[in-house]
Every structure is written in C-alpha cells, then in structure tokens.
mmCIF file of C-alpha atoms in Angstrom:
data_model
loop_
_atom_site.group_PDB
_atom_site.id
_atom_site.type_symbol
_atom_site.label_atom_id
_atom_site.label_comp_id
_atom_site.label_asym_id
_atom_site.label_seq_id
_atom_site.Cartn_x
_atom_site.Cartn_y
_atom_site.Cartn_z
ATOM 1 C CA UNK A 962 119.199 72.297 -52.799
ATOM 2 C CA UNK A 963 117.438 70.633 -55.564
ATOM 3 C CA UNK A 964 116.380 72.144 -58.829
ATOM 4 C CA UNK A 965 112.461 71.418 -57.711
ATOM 5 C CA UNK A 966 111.397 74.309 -55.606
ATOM 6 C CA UNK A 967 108.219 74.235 -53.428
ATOM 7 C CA UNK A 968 107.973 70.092 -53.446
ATOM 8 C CA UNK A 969 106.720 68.623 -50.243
ATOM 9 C CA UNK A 970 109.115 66.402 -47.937
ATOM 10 C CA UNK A 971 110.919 63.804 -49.819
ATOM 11 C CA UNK A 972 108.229 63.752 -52.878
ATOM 12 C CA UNK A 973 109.638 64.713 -55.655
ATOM 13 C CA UNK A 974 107.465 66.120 -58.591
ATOM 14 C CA UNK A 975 107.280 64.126 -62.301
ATOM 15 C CA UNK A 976 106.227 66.160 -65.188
ATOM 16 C CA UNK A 977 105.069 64.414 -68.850
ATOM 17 C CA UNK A 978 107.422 64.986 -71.865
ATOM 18 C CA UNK A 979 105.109 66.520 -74.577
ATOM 19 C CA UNK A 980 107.680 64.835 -77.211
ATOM 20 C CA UNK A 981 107.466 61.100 -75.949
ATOM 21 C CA UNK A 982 104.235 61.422 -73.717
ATOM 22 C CA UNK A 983 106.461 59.796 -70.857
ATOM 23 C CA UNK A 984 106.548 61.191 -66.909
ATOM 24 C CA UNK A 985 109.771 61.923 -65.949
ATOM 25 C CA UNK A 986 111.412 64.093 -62.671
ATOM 26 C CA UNK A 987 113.534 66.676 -63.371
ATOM 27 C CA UNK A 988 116.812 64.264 -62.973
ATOM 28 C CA UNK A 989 115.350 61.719 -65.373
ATOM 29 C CA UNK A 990 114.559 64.086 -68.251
ATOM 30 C CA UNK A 991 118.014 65.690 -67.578
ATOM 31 C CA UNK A 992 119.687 62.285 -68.246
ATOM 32 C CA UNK A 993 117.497 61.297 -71.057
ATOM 33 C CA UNK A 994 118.040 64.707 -72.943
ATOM 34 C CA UNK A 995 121.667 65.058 -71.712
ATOM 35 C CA UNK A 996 123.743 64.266 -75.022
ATOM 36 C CA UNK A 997 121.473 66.364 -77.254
ATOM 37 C CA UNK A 998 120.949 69.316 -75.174
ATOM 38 C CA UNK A 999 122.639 71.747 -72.564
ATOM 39 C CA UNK A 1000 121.870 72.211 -68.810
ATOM 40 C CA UNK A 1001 120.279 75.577 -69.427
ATOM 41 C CA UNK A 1002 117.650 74.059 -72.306
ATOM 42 C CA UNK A 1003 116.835 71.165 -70.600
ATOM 43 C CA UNK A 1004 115.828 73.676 -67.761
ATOM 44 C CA UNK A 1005 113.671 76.024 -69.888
ATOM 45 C CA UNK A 1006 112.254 72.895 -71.324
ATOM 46 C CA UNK A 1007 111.091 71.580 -67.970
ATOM 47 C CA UNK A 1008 109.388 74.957 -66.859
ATOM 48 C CA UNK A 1009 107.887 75.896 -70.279
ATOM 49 C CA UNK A 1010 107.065 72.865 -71.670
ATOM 50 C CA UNK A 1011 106.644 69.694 -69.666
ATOM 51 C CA UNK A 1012 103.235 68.917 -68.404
ATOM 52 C CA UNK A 1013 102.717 68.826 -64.762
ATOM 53 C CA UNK A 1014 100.878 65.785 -63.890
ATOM 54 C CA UNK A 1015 99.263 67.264 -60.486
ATOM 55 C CA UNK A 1016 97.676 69.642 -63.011
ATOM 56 C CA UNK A 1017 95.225 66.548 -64.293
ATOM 57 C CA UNK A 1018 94.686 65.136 -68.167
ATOM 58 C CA UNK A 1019 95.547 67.841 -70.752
ATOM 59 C CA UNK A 1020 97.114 70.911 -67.945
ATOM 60 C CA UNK A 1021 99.451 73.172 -69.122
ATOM 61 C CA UNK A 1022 102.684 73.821 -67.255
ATOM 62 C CA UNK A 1023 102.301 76.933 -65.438
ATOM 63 C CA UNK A 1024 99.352 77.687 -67.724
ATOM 64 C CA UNK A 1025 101.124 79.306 -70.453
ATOM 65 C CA UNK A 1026 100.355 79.494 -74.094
ATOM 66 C CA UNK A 1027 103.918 78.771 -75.997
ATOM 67 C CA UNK A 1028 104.678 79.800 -79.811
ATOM 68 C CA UNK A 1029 107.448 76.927 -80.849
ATOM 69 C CA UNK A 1030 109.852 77.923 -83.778
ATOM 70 C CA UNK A 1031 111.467 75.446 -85.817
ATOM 71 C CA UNK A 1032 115.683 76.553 -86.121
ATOM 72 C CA UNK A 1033 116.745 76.059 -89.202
ATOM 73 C CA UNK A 1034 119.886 75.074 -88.217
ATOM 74 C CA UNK A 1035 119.215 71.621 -86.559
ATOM 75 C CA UNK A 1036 115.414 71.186 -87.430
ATOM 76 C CA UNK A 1037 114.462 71.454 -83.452
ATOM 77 C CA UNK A 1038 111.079 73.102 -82.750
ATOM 78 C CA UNK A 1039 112.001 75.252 -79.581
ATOM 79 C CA UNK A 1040 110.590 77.781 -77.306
ATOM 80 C CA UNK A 1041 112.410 81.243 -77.600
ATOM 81 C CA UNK A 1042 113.592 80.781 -73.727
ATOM 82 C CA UNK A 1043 114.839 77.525 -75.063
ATOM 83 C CA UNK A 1044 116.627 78.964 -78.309
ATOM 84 C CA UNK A 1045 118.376 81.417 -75.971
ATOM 85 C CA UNK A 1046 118.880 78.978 -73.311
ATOM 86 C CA UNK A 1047 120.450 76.561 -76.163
ATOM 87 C CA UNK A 1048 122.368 79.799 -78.140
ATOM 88 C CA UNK A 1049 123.066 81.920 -74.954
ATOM 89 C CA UNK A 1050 126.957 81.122 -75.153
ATOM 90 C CA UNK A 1051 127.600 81.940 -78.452
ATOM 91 C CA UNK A 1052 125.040 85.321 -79.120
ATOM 92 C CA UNK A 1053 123.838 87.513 -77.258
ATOM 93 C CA UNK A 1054 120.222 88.403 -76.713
ATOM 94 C CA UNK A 1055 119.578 91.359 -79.666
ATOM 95 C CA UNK A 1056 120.837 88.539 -81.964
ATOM 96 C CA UNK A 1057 119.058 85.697 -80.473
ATOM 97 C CA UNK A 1058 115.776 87.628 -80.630
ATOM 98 C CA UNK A 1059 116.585 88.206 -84.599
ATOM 99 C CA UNK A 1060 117.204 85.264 -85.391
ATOM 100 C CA UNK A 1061 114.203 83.959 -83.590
ATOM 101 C CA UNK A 1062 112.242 86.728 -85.739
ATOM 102 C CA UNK A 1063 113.852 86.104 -88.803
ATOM 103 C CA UNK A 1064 114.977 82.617 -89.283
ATOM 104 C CA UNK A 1065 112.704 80.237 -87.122
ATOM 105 C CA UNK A 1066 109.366 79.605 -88.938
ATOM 106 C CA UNK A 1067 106.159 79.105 -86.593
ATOM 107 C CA UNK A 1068 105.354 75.662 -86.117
ATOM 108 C CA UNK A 1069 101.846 76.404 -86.405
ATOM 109 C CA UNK A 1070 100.785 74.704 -82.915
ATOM 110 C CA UNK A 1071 100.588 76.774 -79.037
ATOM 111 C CA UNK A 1072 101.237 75.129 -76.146
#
C-alpha cells in the first residue's frame, strides 16, 4: 500500500513544493527532504502544504488556509501539524501547542 490514497491505476500523483516551486511525488520529496526532516514532517508537509497540480495554477492543497510559525530554534517556518509532527518524540501535545503559542512568531503569510 502506498502512501497516495485514492490515485488511479498505476498514476501516481505529483504535487509542487511551495519552497522550490518544483513537482515532485510523494517518494521524490521524501528523498529530497530526507536528511533535514523526519518521516512524520515530510508527511504533514505533503498534505498541508504542497500544491496539487490537478488543482490548476495557484490551487491550494486540500483548500486550506495555513498560519506558518517560524521556530526559533532552527529558523524553519512550519505548520503546527508539522511542528508536532517534527517535535512529537520529544513533547507531548500541551507543550507542543505552547510552544507553538508562545515561541513561534507568525510569518505574516496564509497558505
């Protein structure tokens, strides 16, 4: 069973990295993030913030508007399902979520 869910026979579904601009399948954007980034990140990053390129110029991934929080601790801008997905083995979620609340500052740009 592959990651992709829902795909038609053999085709297999490329989404458009909102950092690089580049299309990339799910195994692809797993490799290229691999050695700066868990499993679990990589993952939230795909559903929450890769662009879906059967959704035409400019769509959203699953539609979503997405606050991004820079953590102070590397400099990242992340999602809060990617902060926990990155933090998730070493806190759990009541001091994820205040950390998020406290310590990230707001980008200033939605997705």
């Amino acid at each position: 069973k592959g990651k992709e869910k829902g795909k038609g026979k053999g085709k297999v579904e490329k989404r458009r990295d909102p950092q690089d601009g580049a299309a990339y399948t799910f195994e692809e954007l797993s490799a290229f993030y691999a050695g700066k980034y868990n499993k679990a990140a990589i993952q939230a990053y795909w559903d929450t913030e890769c662009l879906s390129l059967a959704a035409g110029k400019g769509g959203k991934a699953k539609g979503k508007t997405v606050e991004k929080r820079v953590d102070p601790e590397d400099g990242v801008a992340y999602t809060f399902d990617e902060l926990a997905a990155f933090y998730a083995k070493k806190y759990d979620k009541k001091g994820i979520e205040a950390y998020w609340a406290s310590a990230c500052k707001p980008t200033g740009r939605r997705r």
